[in-house]
PDB file of C-alpha atoms in Angstrom:
ATOM      1  CA  UNK A1322      -0.043  -0.034   0.028  1.00 41.00           C
ATOM      2  CA  UNK A1323       1.345   3.450  -0.884  1.00 41.00           C
ATOM      3  CA  UNK A1324       0.691   6.667   1.099  1.00 43.00           C
ATOM      4  CA  UNK A1325      -2.535   8.307   0.182  1.00 50.00           C
ATOM      5  CA  UNK A1326      -2.038  11.758  -1.309  1.00 52.00           C
ATOM      6  CA  UNK A1327      -3.039  14.645   0.991  1.00 59.00           C
ATOM      7  CA  UNK A1328      -2.142  17.440  -1.519  1.00 64.00           C
ATOM      8  CA  UNK A1329      -5.640  18.947  -1.100  1.00 72.00           C
ATOM      9  CA  UNK A1330      -5.434  18.457   2.668  1.00 81.00           C
ATOM     10  CA  UNK A1331      -6.156  15.349   4.714  1.00 95.00           C
ATOM     11  CA  UNK A1332      -9.445  14.191   6.059  1.00 97.00           C
ATOM     12  CA  UNK A1333      -7.886  13.785   9.453  1.00 98.00           C
ATOM     13  CA  UNK A1334      -4.780  14.997  11.154  1.00 98.00           C
ATOM     14  CA  UNK A1335      -3.449  13.120  14.172  1.00 97.00           C
ATOM     15  CA  UNK A1336      -0.730  14.392  16.554  1.00 95.00           C
ATOM     16  CA  UNK A1337       1.221  12.322  19.004  1.00 97.00           C
ATOM     17  CA  UNK A1338       4.031   9.882  19.662  1.00 97.00           C
ATOM     18  CA  UNK A1339       4.652   6.525  17.942  1.00 97.00           C
ATOM     19  CA  UNK A1340       7.029   4.096  19.389  1.00 97.00           C
ATOM     20  CA  UNK A1341       8.803   0.950  18.445  1.00 97.00           C
ATOM     21  CA  UNK A1342       6.846  -1.908  19.990  1.00 96.00           C
ATOM     22  CA  UNK A1343       8.372  -5.225  21.142  1.00 94.00           C
ATOM     23  CA  UNK A1344       5.972  -8.116  21.937  1.00 91.00           C
ATOM     24  CA  UNK A1345       7.221 -11.089  23.841  1.00 88.00           C
ATOM     25  CA  UNK A1346       5.594 -14.433  24.217  1.00 84.00           C
ATOM     26  CA  UNK A1347       5.911 -14.534  28.055  1.00 85.00           C
ATOM     27  CA  UNK A1348       7.837 -13.107  31.004  1.00 89.00           C
ATOM     28  CA  UNK A1349      10.530 -10.764  29.861  1.00 87.00           C
ATOM     29  CA  UNK A1350      12.997 -12.091  32.435  1.00 89.00           C
ATOM     30  CA  UNK A1351      12.995 -15.458  30.711  1.00 89.00           C
ATOM     31  CA  UNK A1352      14.103 -13.918  27.426  1.00 86.00           C
ATOM     32  CA  UNK A1353      13.063 -15.452  24.049  1.00 83.00           C
ATOM     33  CA  UNK A1354      12.009 -14.077  20.789  1.00 87.00           C
ATOM     34  CA  UNK A1355      10.074 -10.716  20.370  1.00 90.00           C
ATOM     35  CA  UNK A1356       8.028  -9.403  17.516  1.00 92.00           C
ATOM     36  CA  UNK A1357       8.988  -5.917  16.405  1.00 95.00           C
ATOM     37  CA  UNK A1358       6.389  -3.412  15.273  1.00 95.00           C
ATOM     38  CA  UNK A1359       5.251   0.095  16.074  1.00 96.00           C
ATOM     39  CA  UNK A1360       2.499   1.474  18.454  1.00 95.00           C
ATOM     40  CA  UNK A1361       0.950   4.759  19.397  1.00 96.00           C
ATOM     41  CA  UNK A1362      -2.618   5.764  20.021  1.00 96.00           C
ATOM     42  CA  UNK A1363      -2.780   8.459  17.427  1.00 97.00           C
ATOM     43  CA  UNK A1364      -1.011   6.437  14.698  1.00 97.00           C
ATOM     44  CA  UNK A1365      -3.225   3.392  15.520  1.00 97.00           C
ATOM     45  CA  UNK A1366      -6.238   5.709  14.708  1.00 98.00           C
ATOM     46  CA  UNK A1367      -4.449   6.978  11.559  1.00 98.00           C
ATOM     47  CA  UNK A1368      -3.883   3.438  10.257  1.00 97.00           C
ATOM     48  CA  UNK A1369      -7.474   2.475  11.048  1.00 97.00           C
ATOM     49  CA  UNK A1370      -8.776   5.462   9.056  1.00 98.00           C
ATOM     50  CA  UNK A1371      -6.385   4.865   6.149  1.00 97.00           C
ATOM     51  CA  UNK A1372      -7.560   1.254   5.880  1.00 97.00           C
ATOM     52  CA  UNK A1373     -11.103   2.528   5.641  1.00 97.00           C
ATOM     53  CA  UNK A1374     -10.134   4.735   2.722  1.00 97.00           C
ATOM     54  CA  UNK A1375      -9.598   8.098   4.298  1.00 97.00           C
ATOM     55  CA  UNK A1376      -6.628  10.433   3.813  1.00 97.00           C
ATOM     56  CA  UNK A1377      -4.746  10.815   7.065  1.00 97.00           C
ATOM     57  CA  UNK A1378      -1.703  12.814   8.143  1.00 97.00           C
ATOM     58  CA  UNK A1379       0.312  11.832  11.157  1.00 97.00           C
ATOM     59  CA  UNK A1380       2.451  14.551  12.814  1.00 97.00           C
ATOM     60  CA  UNK A1381       4.947  13.618  15.469  1.00 96.00           C
ATOM     61  CA  UNK A1382       8.677  13.419  16.117  1.00 97.00           C
ATOM     62  CA  UNK A1383      10.931  10.441  15.961  1.00 98.00           C
ATOM     63  CA  UNK A1384      14.661  10.037  16.593  1.00 98.00           C
ATOM     64  CA  UNK A1385      17.175  10.241  13.725  1.00 97.00           C
ATOM     65  CA  UNK A1386      17.691   6.547  14.213  1.00 97.00           C
ATOM     66  CA  UNK A1387      16.735   3.215  12.767  1.00 97.00           C
ATOM     67  CA  UNK A1388      13.790   2.951  15.139  1.00 97.00           C
ATOM     68  CA  UNK A1389      12.497   6.167  13.780  1.00 97.00           C
ATOM     69  CA  UNK A1390      12.866   4.920  10.292  1.00 98.00           C
ATOM     70  CA  UNK A1391      10.739   1.919  11.173  1.00 98.00           C
ATOM     71  CA  UNK A1392       8.044   4.135  12.511  1.00 98.00           C
ATOM     72  CA  UNK A1393       7.924   6.238   9.289  1.00 98.00           C
ATOM     73  CA  UNK A1394       8.270   3.279   6.958  1.00 97.00           C
ATOM     74  CA  UNK A1395       5.421   1.387   8.637  1.00 97.00           C
ATOM     75  CA  UNK A1396       3.071   4.326   8.564  1.00 98.00           C
ATOM     76  CA  UNK A1397       3.898   5.097   4.852  1.00 98.00           C
ATOM     77  CA  UNK A1398       3.283   1.423   4.019  1.00 97.00           C
ATOM     78  CA  UNK A1399      -0.195   1.728   5.660  1.00 97.00           C
ATOM     79  CA  UNK A1400      -1.146   4.719   3.579  1.00 97.00           C
ATOM     80  CA  UNK A1401      -0.587   7.392   6.204  1.00 97.00           C
ATOM     81  CA  UNK A1402       0.960  10.706   5.170  1.00 96.00           C
ATOM     82  CA  UNK A1403       4.080  11.439   7.307  1.00 96.00           C
ATOM     83  CA  UNK A1404       5.339  14.574   5.422  1.00 95.00           C
ATOM     84  CA  UNK A1405       4.714  16.550   8.631  1.00 94.00           C
ATOM     85  CA  UNK A1406       6.779  14.288  10.826  1.00 96.00           C
ATOM     86  CA  UNK A1407      10.046  15.533  12.206  1.00 95.00           C
ATOM     87  CA  UNK A1408      13.326  13.863  13.130  1.00 96.00           C
ATOM     88  CA  UNK A1409      15.029  14.841  16.316  1.00 96.00           C
ATOM     89  CA  UNK A1410      18.845  14.184  16.123  1.00 97.00           C
ATOM     90  CA  UNK A1411      19.169  14.854  19.899  1.00 97.00           C
ATOM     91  CA  UNK A1412      16.667  12.303  21.215  1.00 97.00           C
ATOM     92  CA  UNK A1413      15.826   8.598  20.553  1.00 98.00           C
ATOM     93  CA  UNK A1414      12.572   7.172  19.288  1.00 98.00           C
ATOM     94  CA  UNK A1415      10.414   5.891  22.182  1.00 97.00           C
ATOM     95  CA  UNK A1416      10.167   2.095  23.048  1.00 97.00           C
ATOM     96  CA  UNK A1417       7.215   0.118  24.415  1.00 95.00           C
ATOM     97  CA  UNK A1418       7.445  -3.549  25.619  1.00 93.00           C
ATOM     98  CA  UNK A1419       4.478  -5.833  25.855  1.00 90.00           C
ATOM     99  CA  UNK A1420       4.798  -8.682  28.297  1.00 89.00           C
ATOM    100  CA  UNK A1421       1.960 -11.256  28.212  1.00 82.00           C
ATOM    101  CA  UNK A1422       1.400 -12.828  31.687  1.00 81.00           C
ATOM    102  CA  UNK A1423      -2.091 -14.330  31.552  1.00 77.00           C
ATOM    103  CA  UNK A1424      -4.547 -14.895  28.743  1.00 67.00           C
ATOM    104  CA  UNK A1425      -6.271 -11.536  29.460  1.00 71.00           C
ATOM    105  CA  UNK A1426      -3.402  -9.724  31.200  1.00 78.00           C
ATOM    106  CA  UNK A1427      -0.515  -8.022  29.410  1.00 82.00           C
ATOM    107  CA  UNK A1428       2.002  -5.847  31.215  1.00 87.00           C
ATOM    108  CA  UNK A1429       3.266  -2.816  29.368  1.00 90.00           C
ATOM    109  CA  UNK A1430       6.705  -1.201  29.990  1.00 92.00           C
ATOM    110  CA  UNK A1431       7.387   2.244  28.601  1.00 93.00           C
ATOM    111  CA  UNK A1432      10.825   3.722  27.728  1.00 94.00           C
ATOM    112  CA  UNK A1433       9.774   7.083  26.460  1.00 92.00           C
ATOM    113  CA  UNK A1434      11.175   9.600  28.978  1.00 92.00           C
ATOM    114  CA  UNK A1435      13.227  12.227  27.032  1.00 94.00           C
ATOM    115  CA  UNK A1436      12.106  10.525  23.734  1.00 97.00           C
ATOM    116  CA  UNK A1437      11.867  12.534  20.457  1.00 97.00           C
ATOM    117  CA  UNK A1438       8.032  12.322  20.693  1.00 96.00           C
ATOM    118  CA  UNK A1439       8.042  14.000  24.134  1.00 96.00           C
ATOM    119  CA  UNK A1440       9.978  16.875  22.645  1.00 96.00           C
ATOM    120  CA  UNK A1441       7.490  17.659  19.995  1.00 96.00           C
ATOM    121  CA  UNK A1442       7.336  21.448  19.676  1.00 95.00           C
ATOM    122  CA  UNK A1443       4.666  23.966  18.783  1.00 97.00           C
ATOM    123  CA  UNK A1444       6.968  24.986  15.864  1.00 95.00           C
ATOM    124  CA  UNK A1445       6.361  21.425  14.420  1.00 93.00           C
ATOM    125  CA  UNK A1446       2.658  21.854  14.200  1.00 95.00           C
ATOM    126  CA  UNK A1447       1.986  24.525  11.422  1.00 94.00           C
ATOM    127  CA  UNK A1448       3.452  22.312   8.768  1.00 92.00           C
ATOM    128  CA  UNK A1449       0.850  19.692   9.534  1.00 93.00           C
ATOM    129  CA  UNK A1450      -1.936  22.225   8.558  1.00 93.00           C
ATOM    130  CA  UNK A1451      -0.026  23.440   5.516  1.00 85.00           C
ATOM    131  CA  UNK A1452      -2.000  22.447   2.544  1.00 74.00           C
ATOM    132  CA  UNK A1453      -4.442  24.038   0.087  1.00 81.00           C
ATOM    133  CA  UNK A1454      -7.223  22.705   2.293  1.00 86.00           C
ATOM    134  CA  UNK A1455      -6.884  22.251   6.103  1.00 91.00           C
ATOM    135  CA  UNK A1456      -7.751  18.892   7.593  1.00 95.00           C
ATOM    136  CA  UNK A1457     -11.425  18.293   8.152  1.00 96.00           C
ATOM    137  CA  UNK A1458     -10.738  16.785  11.670  1.00 98.00           C
ATOM    138  CA  UNK A1459      -7.859  17.148  14.140  1.00 98.00           C
ATOM    139  CA  UNK A1460      -7.716  14.094  16.386  1.00 98.00           C
ATOM    140  CA  UNK A1461      -5.810  14.359  19.769  1.00 98.00           C
ATOM    141  CA  UNK A1462      -5.561  12.156  22.760  1.00 98.00           C
ATOM    142  CA  UNK A1463      -4.841  12.895  26.455  1.00 97.00           C
ATOM    143  CA  UNK A1464      -1.599  10.966  26.093  1.00 97.00           C
ATOM    144  CA  UNK A1465       0.456  13.555  24.171  1.00 97.00           C
ATOM    145  CA  UNK A1466       0.061  16.502  26.599  1.00 97.00           C
ATOM    146  CA  UNK A1467       1.211  14.125  29.383  1.00 97.00           C
ATOM    147  CA  UNK A1468       4.545  13.498  27.757  1.00 96.00           C
ATOM    148  CA  UNK A1469       6.013  16.859  28.774  1.00 95.00           C
ATOM    149  CA  UNK A1470       5.612  20.636  28.531  1.00 96.00           C
ATOM    150  CA  UNK A1471       6.770  20.887  24.876  1.00 96.00           C
ATOM    151  CA  UNK A1472       4.397  18.255  23.660  1.00 97.00           C
ATOM    152  CA  UNK A1473       1.680  19.834  25.768  1.00 97.00           C
ATOM    153  CA  UNK A1474       2.287  23.282  24.160  1.00 98.00           C
ATOM    154  CA  UNK A1475       2.235  21.595  20.726  1.00 97.00           C
ATOM    155  CA  UNK A1476      -1.232  20.226  21.362  1.00 98.00           C
ATOM    156  CA  UNK A1477      -2.409  23.593  22.549  1.00 98.00           C
ATOM    157  CA  UNK A1478      -1.161  25.233  19.366  1.00 98.00           C
ATOM    158  CA  UNK A1479      -2.836  22.624  17.228  1.00 98.00           C
ATOM    159  CA  UNK A1480      -6.127  23.340  18.943  1.00 98.00           C
ATOM    160  CA  UNK A1481      -5.726  27.063  18.216  1.00 98.00           C
ATOM    161  CA  UNK A1482      -4.941  26.372  14.551  1.00 97.00           C
ATOM    162  CA  UNK A1483      -7.903  24.041  14.265  1.00 97.00           C
ATOM    163  CA  UNK A1484     -10.163  26.822  15.359  1.00 97.00           C
ATOM    164  CA  UNK A1485      -8.532  29.224  12.952  1.00 96.00           C
ATOM    165  CA  UNK A1486      -9.023  26.870  10.079  1.00 95.00           C
ATOM    166  CA  UNK A1487     -12.540  25.660  10.947  1.00 95.00           C
ATOM    167  CA  UNK A1488     -11.290  22.181  11.609  1.00 97.00           C
ATOM    168  CA  UNK A1489     -13.418  19.850  13.833  1.00 98.00           C
ATOM    169  CA  UNK A1490     -11.678  18.480  16.846  1.00 98.00           C
ATOM    170  CA  UNK A1491     -11.915  14.976  18.297  1.00 98.00           C
ATOM    171  CA  UNK A1492     -10.422  14.274  21.731  1.00 98.00           C
ATOM    172  CA  UNK A1493     -10.042  10.690  23.016  1.00 98.00           C
ATOM    173  CA  UNK A1494      -9.242  11.294  26.753  1.00 97.00           C
ATOM    174  CA  UNK A1495      -7.057   8.106  26.942  1.00 96.00           C
ATOM    175  CA  UNK A1496      -5.950   8.809  30.535  1.00 97.00           C
ATOM    176  CA  UNK A1497      -2.648   7.158  31.484  1.00 94.00           C
ATOM    177  CA  UNK A1498      -1.965   7.164  35.192  1.00 94.00           C
ATOM    178  CA  UNK A1499       1.687   6.275  34.635  1.00 92.00           C
ATOM    179  CA  UNK A1500       2.171   9.556  32.744  1.00 94.00           C
ATOM    180  CA  UNK A1501       0.276  12.052  34.957  1.00 96.00           C
ATOM    181  CA  UNK A1502      -2.156  12.282  37.794  1.00 97.00           C
ATOM    182  CA  UNK A1503      -5.922  12.708  37.477  1.00 96.00           C
ATOM    183  CA  UNK A1504      -5.523  16.183  38.892  1.00 96.00           C
ATOM    184  CA  UNK A1505      -2.927  17.116  36.276  1.00 97.00           C
ATOM    185  CA  UNK A1506      -4.904  15.654  33.470  1.00 97.00           C
ATOM    186  CA  UNK A1507      -8.129  17.442  34.578  1.00 97.00           C
ATOM    187  CA  UNK A1508      -6.381  20.790  34.862  1.00 96.00           C
ATOM    188  CA  UNK A1509      -5.178  20.510  31.358  1.00 98.00           C
ATOM    189  CA  UNK A1510      -8.176  18.781  29.552  1.00 98.00           C
ATOM    190  CA  UNK A1511     -10.855  20.989  30.852  1.00 96.00           C
ATOM    191  CA  UNK A1512      -9.101  23.867  29.135  1.00 97.00           C
ATOM    192  CA  UNK A1513      -9.345  22.006  25.917  1.00 98.00           C
ATOM    193  CA  UNK A1514     -13.126  21.284  26.071  1.00 97.00           C
ATOM    194  CA  UNK A1515     -14.207  24.633  24.455  1.00 97.00           C
ATOM    195  CA  UNK A1516     -12.347  23.467  21.329  1.00 98.00           C
ATOM    196  CA  UNK A1517     -13.715  20.000  21.216  1.00 98.00           C
ATOM    197  CA  UNK A1518     -16.574  18.936  18.907  1.00 98.00           C
ATOM    198  CA  UNK A1519     -16.405  15.127  19.625  1.00 98.00           C
ATOM    199  CA  UNK A1520     -15.283  13.842  22.963  1.00 98.00           C
ATOM    200  CA  UNK A1521     -14.556  10.073  23.353  1.00 98.00           C
ATOM    201  CA  UNK A1522     -13.884   8.530  26.770  1.00 97.00           C
ATOM    202  CA  UNK A1523     -14.548   5.739  29.135  1.00 95.00           C
ATOM    203  CA  UNK A1524     -17.183   6.626  31.823  1.00 92.00           C
ATOM    204  CA  UNK A1525     -14.455   6.977  34.484  1.00 94.00           C
ATOM    205  CA  UNK A1526     -12.602   9.482  32.317  1.00 96.00           C
ATOM    206  CA  UNK A1527     -15.517  11.902  31.826  1.00 95.00           C
ATOM    207  CA  UNK A1528     -15.068  13.686  35.111  1.00 94.00           C
ATOM    208  CA  UNK A1529     -11.541  14.748  33.965  1.00 96.00           C
ATOM    209  CA  UNK A1530     -13.210  16.998  31.397  1.00 96.00           C
ATOM    210  CA  UNK A1531     -15.755  18.770  33.632  1.00 94.00           C
ATOM    211  CA  UNK A1532     -15.329  22.320  34.875  1.00 87.00           C
ATOM    212  CA  UNK A1533     -13.664  22.588  38.270  1.00 82.00           C
ATOM    213  CA  UNK A1534     -16.279  22.316  41.047  1.00 73.00           C
ATOM    214  CA  UNK A1535     -18.968  21.657  38.380  1.00 67.00           C
ATOM    215  CA  UNK A1536     -21.771  19.041  38.774  1.00 69.00           C
ATOM    216  CA  UNK A1537     -20.530  15.451  38.330  1.00 71.00           C
ATOM    217  CA  UNK A1538     -23.866  13.528  38.526  1.00 79.00           C
ATOM    218  CA  UNK A1539     -24.567  13.707  34.761  1.00 88.00           C
ATOM    219  CA  UNK A1540     -21.180  14.439  33.126  1.00 92.00           C
ATOM    220  CA  UNK A1541     -22.371  13.589  29.547  1.00 94.00           C
ATOM    221  CA  UNK A1542     -25.270  16.160  29.822  1.00 92.00           C
ATOM    222  CA  UNK A1543     -22.951  18.746  31.401  1.00 93.00           C
ATOM    223  CA  UNK A1544     -20.467  18.347  28.549  1.00 95.00           C
ATOM    224  CA  UNK A1545     -23.104  18.523  25.829  1.00 95.00           C
ATOM    225  CA  UNK A1546     -24.749  21.582  27.532  1.00 92.00           C
ATOM    226  CA  UNK A1547     -21.232  23.118  27.710  1.00 92.00           C
ATOM    227  CA  UNK A1548     -20.873  23.027  23.919  1.00 94.00           C
ATOM    228  CA  UNK A1549     -19.451  19.496  23.027  1.00 97.00           C
ATOM    229  CA  UNK A1550     -21.547  18.342  20.164  1.00 97.00           C
ATOM    230  CA  UNK A1551     -21.115  14.596  20.745  1.00 97.00           C
ATOM    231  CA  UNK A1552     -19.946  12.793  23.854  1.00 97.00           C
ATOM    232  CA  UNK A1553     -19.176   9.146  23.109  1.00 98.00           C
ATOM    233  CA  UNK A1554     -18.648   6.823  26.011  1.00 97.00           C
ATOM    234  CA  UNK A1555     -16.797   3.471  25.507  1.00 95.00           C
ATOM    235  CA  UNK A1556     -18.239   0.670  27.600  1.00 93.00           C
ATOM    236  CA  UNK A1557     -16.040  -2.266  26.597  1.00 87.00           C
ATOM    237  CA  UNK A1558     -17.996  -5.444  26.368  1.00 87.00           C
ATOM    238  CA  UNK A1559     -21.200  -3.474  26.972  1.00 91.00           C
ATOM    239  CA  UNK A1560     -20.753  -1.502  23.735  1.00 91.00           C
ATOM    240  CA  UNK A1561     -20.902   2.305  23.668  1.00 95.00           C
ATOM    241  CA  UNK A1562     -23.248   5.229  24.059  1.00 96.00           C
ATOM    242  CA  UNK A1563     -23.312   8.528  22.210  1.00 97.00           C
ATOM    243  CA  UNK A1564     -24.873  11.684  23.761  1.00 97.00           C
ATOM    244  CA  UNK A1565     -25.962  14.686  21.737  1.00 96.00           C
ATOM    245  CA  UNK A1566     -28.286  17.592  22.429  1.00 95.00           C
ATOM    246  CA  UNK A1567     -31.103  15.568  20.815  1.00 92.00           C
ATOM    247  CA  UNK A1568     -30.782  12.063  22.300  1.00 91.00           C
ATOM    248  CA  UNK A1569     -28.621   9.396  23.978  1.00 94.00           C
ATOM    249  CA  UNK A1570     -28.074   6.272  21.978  1.00 95.00           C
ATOM    250  CA  UNK A1571     -26.551   2.888  22.703  1.00 95.00           C
ATOM    251  CA  UNK A1572     -24.895   0.285  20.545  1.00 93.00           C
ATOM    252  CA  UNK A1573     -24.143  -3.195  21.891  1.00 91.00           C
ATOM    253  CA  UNK A1574     -20.668  -4.576  21.436  1.00 85.00           C
ATOM    254  CA  UNK A1575     -20.086  -7.134  18.634  1.00 87.00           C
ATOM    255  CA  UNK A1576     -19.712 -10.739  19.853  1.00 82.00           C
ATOM    256  CA  UNK A1577     -16.168 -11.938  18.937  1.00 79.00           C
ATOM    257  CA  UNK A1578     -13.621 -14.105  20.735  1.00 80.00           C
ATOM    258  CA  UNK A1579     -11.312 -11.564  22.329  1.00 73.00           C
ATOM    259  CA  UNK A1580      -7.589 -12.336  22.072  1.00 71.00           C
ATOM    260  CA  UNK A1581      -6.033  -8.899  22.661  1.00 69.00           C
ATOM    261  CA  UNK A1582      -7.705  -5.776  24.029  1.00 71.00           C
ATOM    262  CA  UNK A1583      -4.767  -3.574  23.156  1.00 76.00           C
ATOM    263  CA  UNK A1584      -5.628  -1.021  20.606  1.00 76.00           C
ATOM    264  CA  UNK A1585      -9.386  -1.601  20.767  1.00 87.00           C
ATOM    265  CA  UNK A1586     -10.142   1.920  21.891  1.00 91.00           C
ATOM    266  CA  UNK A1587      -8.194   3.410  18.979  1.00 95.00           C
ATOM    267  CA  UNK A1588      -9.932   1.092  16.546  1.00 95.00           C
ATOM    268  CA  UNK A1589     -13.235   2.295  17.995  1.00 96.00           C
ATOM    269  CA  UNK A1590     -12.210   5.952  17.436  1.00 97.00           C
ATOM    270  CA  UNK A1591     -11.128   5.216  13.845  1.00 97.00           C
ATOM    271  CA  UNK A1592     -14.552   3.655  13.134  1.00 97.00           C
ATOM    272  CA  UNK A1593     -16.471   6.533  14.698  1.00 98.00           C
ATOM    273  CA  UNK A1594     -14.482   9.200  12.875  1.00 98.00           C
ATOM    274  CA  UNK A1595     -14.683   7.226   9.538  1.00 98.00           C
ATOM    275  CA  UNK A1596     -18.513   7.302   9.761  1.00 97.00           C
ATOM    276  CA  UNK A1597     -18.456  10.958  10.754  1.00 98.00           C
ATOM    277  CA  UNK A1598     -16.406  11.751   7.673  1.00 98.00           C
ATOM    278  CA  UNK A1599     -18.878   9.796   5.602  1.00 97.00           C
ATOM    279  CA  UNK A1600     -21.644  12.181   6.982  1.00 96.00           C
ATOM    280  CA  UNK A1601     -23.692   9.371   8.430  1.00 97.00           C
ATOM    281  CA  UNK A1602     -26.072   9.686  11.415  1.00 96.00           C
ATOM    282  CA  UNK A1603     -24.942   8.998  15.054  1.00 95.00           C
ATOM    283  CA  UNK A1604     -26.348   5.436  15.171  1.00 95.00           C
ATOM    284  CA  UNK A1605     -24.328   4.420  12.148  1.00 96.00           C
ATOM    285  CA  UNK A1606     -21.228   6.055  13.639  1.00 96.00           C
ATOM    286  CA  UNK A1607     -21.681   3.981  16.754  1.00 96.00           C
ATOM    287  CA  UNK A1608     -22.309   0.870  14.733  1.00 94.00           C
ATOM    288  CA  UNK A1609     -19.096   1.274  12.729  1.00 96.00           C
ATOM    289  CA  UNK A1610     -17.203   2.099  15.837  1.00 96.00           C
ATOM    290  CA  UNK A1611     -18.178  -1.030  17.754  1.00 94.00           C
ATOM    291  CA  UNK A1612     -17.453  -2.979  14.625  1.00 95.00           C
ATOM    292  CA  UNK A1613     -13.865  -1.799  14.158  1.00 94.00           C
ATOM    293  CA  UNK A1614     -13.322  -2.173  17.910  1.00 92.00           C
ATOM    294  CA  UNK A1615     -14.389  -5.825  17.654  1.00 91.00           C
ATOM    295  CA  UNK A1616     -11.900  -6.447  14.869  1.00 90.00           C
ATOM    296  CA  UNK A1617      -9.140  -5.091  17.095  1.00 86.00           C
ATOM    297  CA  UNK A1618      -9.948  -7.325  20.180  1.00 83.00           C
ATOM    298  CA  UNK A1619     -10.230 -10.335  17.913  1.00 78.00           C
ATOM    299  CA  UNK A1620      -6.657  -9.694  16.602  1.00 79.00           C
ATOM    300  CA  UNK A1621      -3.186  -9.606  18.146  1.00 80.00           C
ATOM    301  CA  UNK A1622      -1.388  -6.203  17.998  1.00 76.00           C
ATOM    302  CA  UNK A1623      -2.243  -2.545  18.372  1.00 84.00           C
ATOM    303  CA  UNK A1624      -3.409  -1.944  14.758  1.00 89.00           C
ATOM    304  CA  UNK A1625      -2.661  -5.080  12.754  1.00 87.00           C
ATOM    305  CA  UNK A1626      -6.325  -6.317  12.849  1.00 86.00           C
ATOM    306  CA  UNK A1627      -7.831  -3.018  11.695  1.00 91.00           C
ATOM    307  CA  UNK A1628     -10.385  -3.807   8.902  1.00 93.00           C
ATOM    308  CA  UNK A1629     -10.620  -2.437   5.414  1.00 93.00           C
ATOM    309  CA  UNK A1630     -13.913  -0.902   4.319  1.00 94.00           C
ATOM    310  CA  UNK A1631     -14.688  -4.056   2.357  1.00 92.00           C
ATOM    311  CA  UNK A1632     -14.273  -6.139   5.540  1.00 91.00           C
ATOM    312  CA  UNK A1633     -16.740  -4.207   7.740  1.00 91.00           C
ATOM    313  CA  UNK A1634     -19.556  -6.457   6.830  1.00 88.00           C
ATOM    314  CA  UNK A1635     -17.864  -9.571   8.034  1.00 85.00           C
ATOM    315  CA  UNK A1636     -19.285  -9.060  11.557  1.00 78.00           C
ATOM    316  CA  UNK A1637     -22.738  -8.027  10.469  1.00 65.00           C
ATOM    317  CA  UNK A1638     -24.355  -4.748  11.334  1.00 50.00           C
ATOM    318  CA  UNK A1639     -27.247  -3.275  13.238  1.00 48.00           C
ATOM    319  CA  UNK A1640     -28.383   0.280  14.190  1.00 48.00           C
ATOM    320  CA  UNK A1641     -27.899   1.753  17.735  1.00 48.00           C
ATOM    321  CA  UNK A1642     -31.058   2.023  19.793  1.00 45.00           C
ATOM    322  CA  UNK A1643     -32.429   5.158  21.309  1.00 45.00           C
ATOM    323  CA  UNK A1644     -32.363   5.010  25.154  1.00 45.00           C
ATOM    324  CA  UNK A1645     -33.691   8.485  25.839  1.00 44.00           C
TER     325      UNK A1645
END
């Protein structure tokens, strides 16, 4: 697969860190062979969208090293535009190790402190918007601002540019307690909410986005009332809900044999944004999201099981149901 052209501007711009991923077959202390790939929430979404036929640009920083070349080569091979990516000669590409311990438990070890991705700068962002047409959607996660002050400032600058260009913003909260505290995350992300059109989160992440000292009994309603157009809540095996000013809708999860939950949330986001770009209604967006999420949990790897558009019907389909 060759990179999809973004000369007229991409459908989606993602911004974040992609690392080299090593996957073992058991306890790391016992050694053994490891599979080498790449992983990163934002690039997982980018690959998922590219496989569904959308033009996607990934902006991030990698080291001027062979690991960085693997990241860029993999994304290009999956049809993702990496022309806005930067190489940092003073920092390495990040590393993530996956250690399976039980059938449903995988330990994750990060080696990303001081990585090139954590040093992403606001100066790196404008090039990602530079095209005859700006991206239709900017997709961010709560991971990138947790990497350090520079990456945080880069995200803030991207939000401002999105507003200037009329680009919709999708935020997947994706809270990582090993990167920052809930208090730190809330202090940052609540400042982002006025820019956000589509908010995607698990139910325990929603409070991180609410105004300080605001009501917490109905976070979805509070966020919609505050200006977020769609609040999408990922419920794992229970499916997902979408809340708008008009209704709340629910879609059950697809029934598949789960083999690896890593990357399922990113696949869900890719499906939702794909249907959004296709100008479908909210029930159809939810339906595609739970479908792409199911493909992910039924496959090993962060993004390897992401479906193409032609494969979406393999799991069947059904509309979401109105619950309010």
